[in-house]
Tab-separated table of C-alpha atoms in Angstrom:
chain	number	residue	atom	x	y	z
X	1	ILE	CA	-5.425	-64.670	-59.827
X	2	ALA	CA	-9.023	-65.859	-60.225
X	3	ALA	CA	-8.043	-69.613	-58.893
X	4	PHE	CA	-5.520	-71.574	-56.712
X	5	GLY	CA	-5.827	-75.269	-57.763
X	6	THR	CA	-3.160	-77.995	-56.595
X	7	THR	CA	-2.737	-81.518	-57.223
X	8	PRO	CA	-2.218	-83.593	-55.245
X	9	LYS	CA	-3.916	-83.157	-52.270
X	10	PRO	CA	-3.890	-82.376	-49.454
X	11	THR	CA	-1.687	-79.636	-49.966
X	12	ASN	CA	-1.311	-76.016	-47.398
X	13	LEU	CA	-1.948	-72.303	-48.318
X	14	ALA	CA	-0.703	-70.258	-45.158
X	15	ARG	CA	0.467	-66.971	-44.810
X	16	TYR	CA	2.443	-65.334	-42.036
X	17	SER	CA	-0.338	-62.714	-40.400
X	18	SER	CA	1.625	-60.217	-38.108
X	19	ALA	CA	-1.952	-58.584	-36.371
X	20	LEU	CA	-2.166	-62.708	-34.739
X	21	HIS	CA	1.609	-63.511	-34.685
X	22	ASP	CA	1.056	-66.784	-35.909
X	23	TYR	CA	-0.231	-68.303	-39.529
X	24	GLU	CA	-3.327	-68.158	-40.952
X	25	TYR	CA	-4.147	-71.108	-43.538
X	26	PHE	CA	-6.254	-71.104	-46.109
X	27	ASN	CA	-8.623	-74.613	-47.340
X	28	LYS	CA	-10.325	-73.642	-50.282
X	29	GLU	CA	-13.037	-76.998	-49.522
X	30	THR	CA	-13.745	-75.845	-46.023
X	31	THR	CA	-13.522	-72.029	-45.040
X	32	TYR	CA	-13.049	-68.710	-47.292
X	33	ASN	CA	-10.468	-66.488	-45.512
X	34	THR	CA	-10.554	-62.835	-47.678
X	35	ASP	CA	-6.741	-62.229	-45.816
X	36	LEU	CA	-5.780	-64.777	-48.006
X	37	ASN	CA	-6.724	-63.771	-51.346
X	38	ILE	CA	-3.689	-64.334	-53.467
X	39	ALA	CA	-2.866	-59.956	-54.329
X	40	PRO	CA	0.740	-59.441	-55.704
X	41	GLY	CA	3.072	-58.386	-53.074
X	42	LYS	CA	1.638	-60.589	-50.873
X	43	GLY	CA	3.476	-63.743	-49.685
X	44	TYR	CA	2.441	-67.291	-48.752
X	45	PHE	CA	3.954	-70.399	-47.705
X	46	LEU	CA	2.617	-73.512	-50.148
X	47	ARG	CA	3.202	-76.608	-48.514
X	48	THR	CA	2.889	-80.654	-50.118
X	49	THR	CA	2.669	-84.083	-48.979
X	50	THR	CA	3.923	-85.722	-51.703
X	51	PRO	CA	5.665	-84.166	-55.719
X	52	GLY	CA	2.837	-82.045	-57.581
X	53	SER	CA	1.996	-79.156	-59.235
X	54	VAL	CA	0.949	-75.703	-58.775
X	55	VAL	CA	-1.961	-74.162	-61.448
X	56	LEU	CA	-2.884	-70.163	-60.575
X	57	SER	CA	-4.795	-68.589	-63.725
X	58	GLY	CA	-6.736	-65.886	-64.295
X	59	THR	CA	-5.398	-62.678	-65.210
X	60	TRP	CA	-1.762	-61.916	-66.082
X	61	SER	CA	-0.311	-58.318	-66.181
X	62	PRO	CA	3.273	-58.475	-67.430
X	63	SER	CA	5.268	-56.288	-65.731
X	64	GLY	CA	5.740	-52.619	-67.190
X	65	ALA	CA	8.902	-50.159	-67.021
X	66	GLY	CA	7.929	-47.198	-64.741
X	67	GLN	CA	5.120	-49.748	-62.592
X	68	THR	CA	4.710	-49.315	-59.310
X	69	TYR	CA	3.824	-52.193	-56.494
X	70	THR	CA	1.786	-50.920	-53.651
X	71	ILE	CA	3.355	-52.823	-50.146
X	72	THR	CA	1.856	-52.523	-46.652
X	73	LEU	CA	3.077	-53.542	-43.591
X	74	PRO	CA	0.657	-52.527	-41.563
X	75	ALA	CA	2.288	-53.219	-38.687
X	76	ALA	CA	6.015	-53.573	-36.531
X	77	ASP	CA	6.754	-57.003	-36.854
X	78	PHE	CA	7.915	-59.064	-39.933
X	79	GLU	CA	5.821	-59.104	-42.817
X	80	GLN	CA	5.746	-61.441	-45.445
X	81	ILE	CA	6.035	-59.959	-48.347
X	82	GLY	CA	6.241	-61.504	-52.568
X	83	ASN	CA	7.699	-60.795	-55.535
X	84	PRO	CA	4.555	-58.401	-57.393
X	85	ARG	CA	6.094	-59.307	-60.868
X	86	PRO	CA	4.510	-62.043	-62.811
X	87	ASP	CA	7.105	-62.571	-65.409
X	88	GLN	CA	10.182	-61.761	-63.767
X	89	ALA	CA	11.960	-61.518	-60.233
X	90	LEU	CA	12.190	-58.273	-57.754
X	91	ALA	CA	15.495	-56.885	-56.774
X	92	PHE	CA	16.182	-54.866	-54.478
X	93	ARG	CA	17.847	-51.615	-55.231
X	94	MET	CA	17.237	-48.804	-52.469
X	95	GLN	CA	16.563	-46.368	-55.410
X	96	ASP	CA	13.522	-48.065	-56.236
X	97	ILE	CA	11.669	-48.622	-52.807
X	98	HIS	CA	9.666	-44.956	-51.229
X	99	VAL	CA	9.084	-45.384	-48.113
X	100	PHE	CA	5.232	-43.918	-46.713
X	101	VAL	CA	4.470	-43.427	-43.396
X	102	ASN	CA	1.335	-42.204	-42.688
X	103	GLY	CA	0.765	-41.620	-46.460
X	104	VAL	CA	3.919	-38.856	-46.389
X	105	ASP	CA	6.481	-39.735	-48.341
X	106	GLN	CA	9.934	-39.713	-47.026
X	107	GLY	CA	11.961	-40.161	-49.729
X	108	ASP	CA	13.695	-43.996	-50.860
X	109	MET	CA	15.616	-45.872	-49.317
X	110	ARG	CA	19.215	-45.190	-49.978
X	111	ASN	CA	17.741	-42.071	-46.959
X	112	THR	CA	19.429	-44.288	-43.854
X	113	ALA	CA	16.741	-42.440	-41.795
X	114	ASN	CA	14.284	-45.270	-43.265
X	115	TRP	CA	16.137	-47.874	-41.796
X	116	ASN	CA	14.251	-46.687	-38.935
X	117	TYR	CA	10.674	-48.037	-39.695
X	118	LEU	CA	12.149	-50.376	-42.491
X	119	ASP	CA	14.649	-53.282	-42.546
X	120	PRO	CA	16.944	-52.351	-45.898
X	121	PHE	CA	17.347	-56.195	-45.975
X	122	TRP	CA	14.979	-58.886	-46.899
X	123	TRP	CA	15.381	-62.600	-46.024
X	124	SER	CA	13.984	-65.632	-48.083
X	125	PHE	CA	13.642	-68.599	-46.846
X	126	ASP	CA	14.185	-71.441	-48.782
X	127	GLY	CA	12.916	-74.663	-46.947
X	128	ARG	CA	15.879	-75.252	-45.073
X	129	ALA	CA	16.893	-72.202	-44.130
X	130	TYR	CA	17.013	-68.010	-44.431
X	131	GLN	CA	18.952	-65.784	-47.017
X	132	LEU	CA	19.789	-63.031	-46.908
X	133	VAL	CA	18.638	-59.752	-49.932
X	134	MET	CA	19.731	-57.172	-50.440
X	135	ASP	CA	20.987	-54.285	-52.252
X	136	PRO	CA	24.294	-55.654	-54.244
X	137	ASN	CA	25.568	-51.831	-53.627
X	138	LEU	CA	26.161	-51.629	-50.287
X	139	PRO	CA	28.160	-52.214	-48.431
X	140	GLY	CA	29.059	-56.270	-46.812
X	141	ALA	CA	26.570	-57.174	-49.753
X	142	GLN	CA	29.089	-59.225	-51.557
X	143	GLY	CA	28.615	-62.408	-52.524
X	144	VAL	CA	24.754	-62.166	-50.716
X	145	ARG	CA	21.436	-62.404	-52.894
X	146	SER	CA	20.076	-59.100	-54.840
X	147	GLU	CA	16.669	-60.193	-55.658
X	148	ILE	CA	13.647	-62.420	-55.185
X	149	GLU	CA	12.804	-65.037	-58.354
X	150	VAL	CA	9.132	-65.383	-59.816
X	151	PHE	CA	6.569	-66.286	-57.092
X	152	GLU	CA	9.106	-66.162	-54.531
X	153	GLY	CA	8.061	-64.612	-51.114
X	154	ALA	CA	10.619	-63.100	-48.325
X	155	PHE	CA	9.910	-61.690	-44.819
X	156	TRP	CA	11.083	-57.765	-44.628
X	157	ARG	CA	11.073	-56.667	-40.689
X	158	CYS	CA	8.942	-53.826	-40.695
X	159	LYS	CA	9.628	-51.148	-36.885
X	160	LEU	CA	6.540	-49.009	-36.713
X	161	ALA	CA	2.365	-49.188	-38.136
X	162	GLY	CA	1.210	-47.350	-40.836
X	163	VAL	CA	4.287	-48.008	-43.302
X	164	GLN	CA	3.976	-48.305	-46.706
X	165	ALA	CA	6.547	-49.015	-49.590
X	166	LYS	CA	6.265	-48.814	-52.951
X	167	ILE	CA	8.696	-49.969	-55.645
X	168	THR	CA	9.341	-48.771	-58.856
X	169	PRO	CA	11.588	-51.646	-60.162
X	170	GLY	CA	14.080	-49.818	-62.660
X	171	SER	CA	13.056	-46.538	-61.501
X	172	VAL	CA	16.251	-45.127	-61.512
X	173	GLY	CA	19.900	-45.970	-62.617
């Protein structure tokens, strides 16, 4: 994304850093923090003090069938992720998520051994409370959210350093 602009000011953009165990704040007017480059798959919090609008500009690539998104989860901690798709919701489907540990493919999330590396669900914050997001085919998932919307983020708990999740939405029926 080439530019990020908001009105009114002040507006705060932040991202949770698992390395710092705290939030990093981005202030376009004073400093540029390279860890806060807006990128697909990363999650951010945006807070304004009064109603306004957010303008994101740059080159958008529509989501393609079979397109794979890689989300790096660098530490054993909660990682803030975001929907990498600019034009449609991202469903949590176990068969669409392949787990890699130190570069080695561990198979998809239907393999319950992968639950030792990543929780089989996300937590999305709606501004008031956390909401569980999980595969609708899992036992107990009735009535629980099964996707995150465009520009929505969530937290995903990683239990081991060196984990990547490669998500290919709709890869398996």
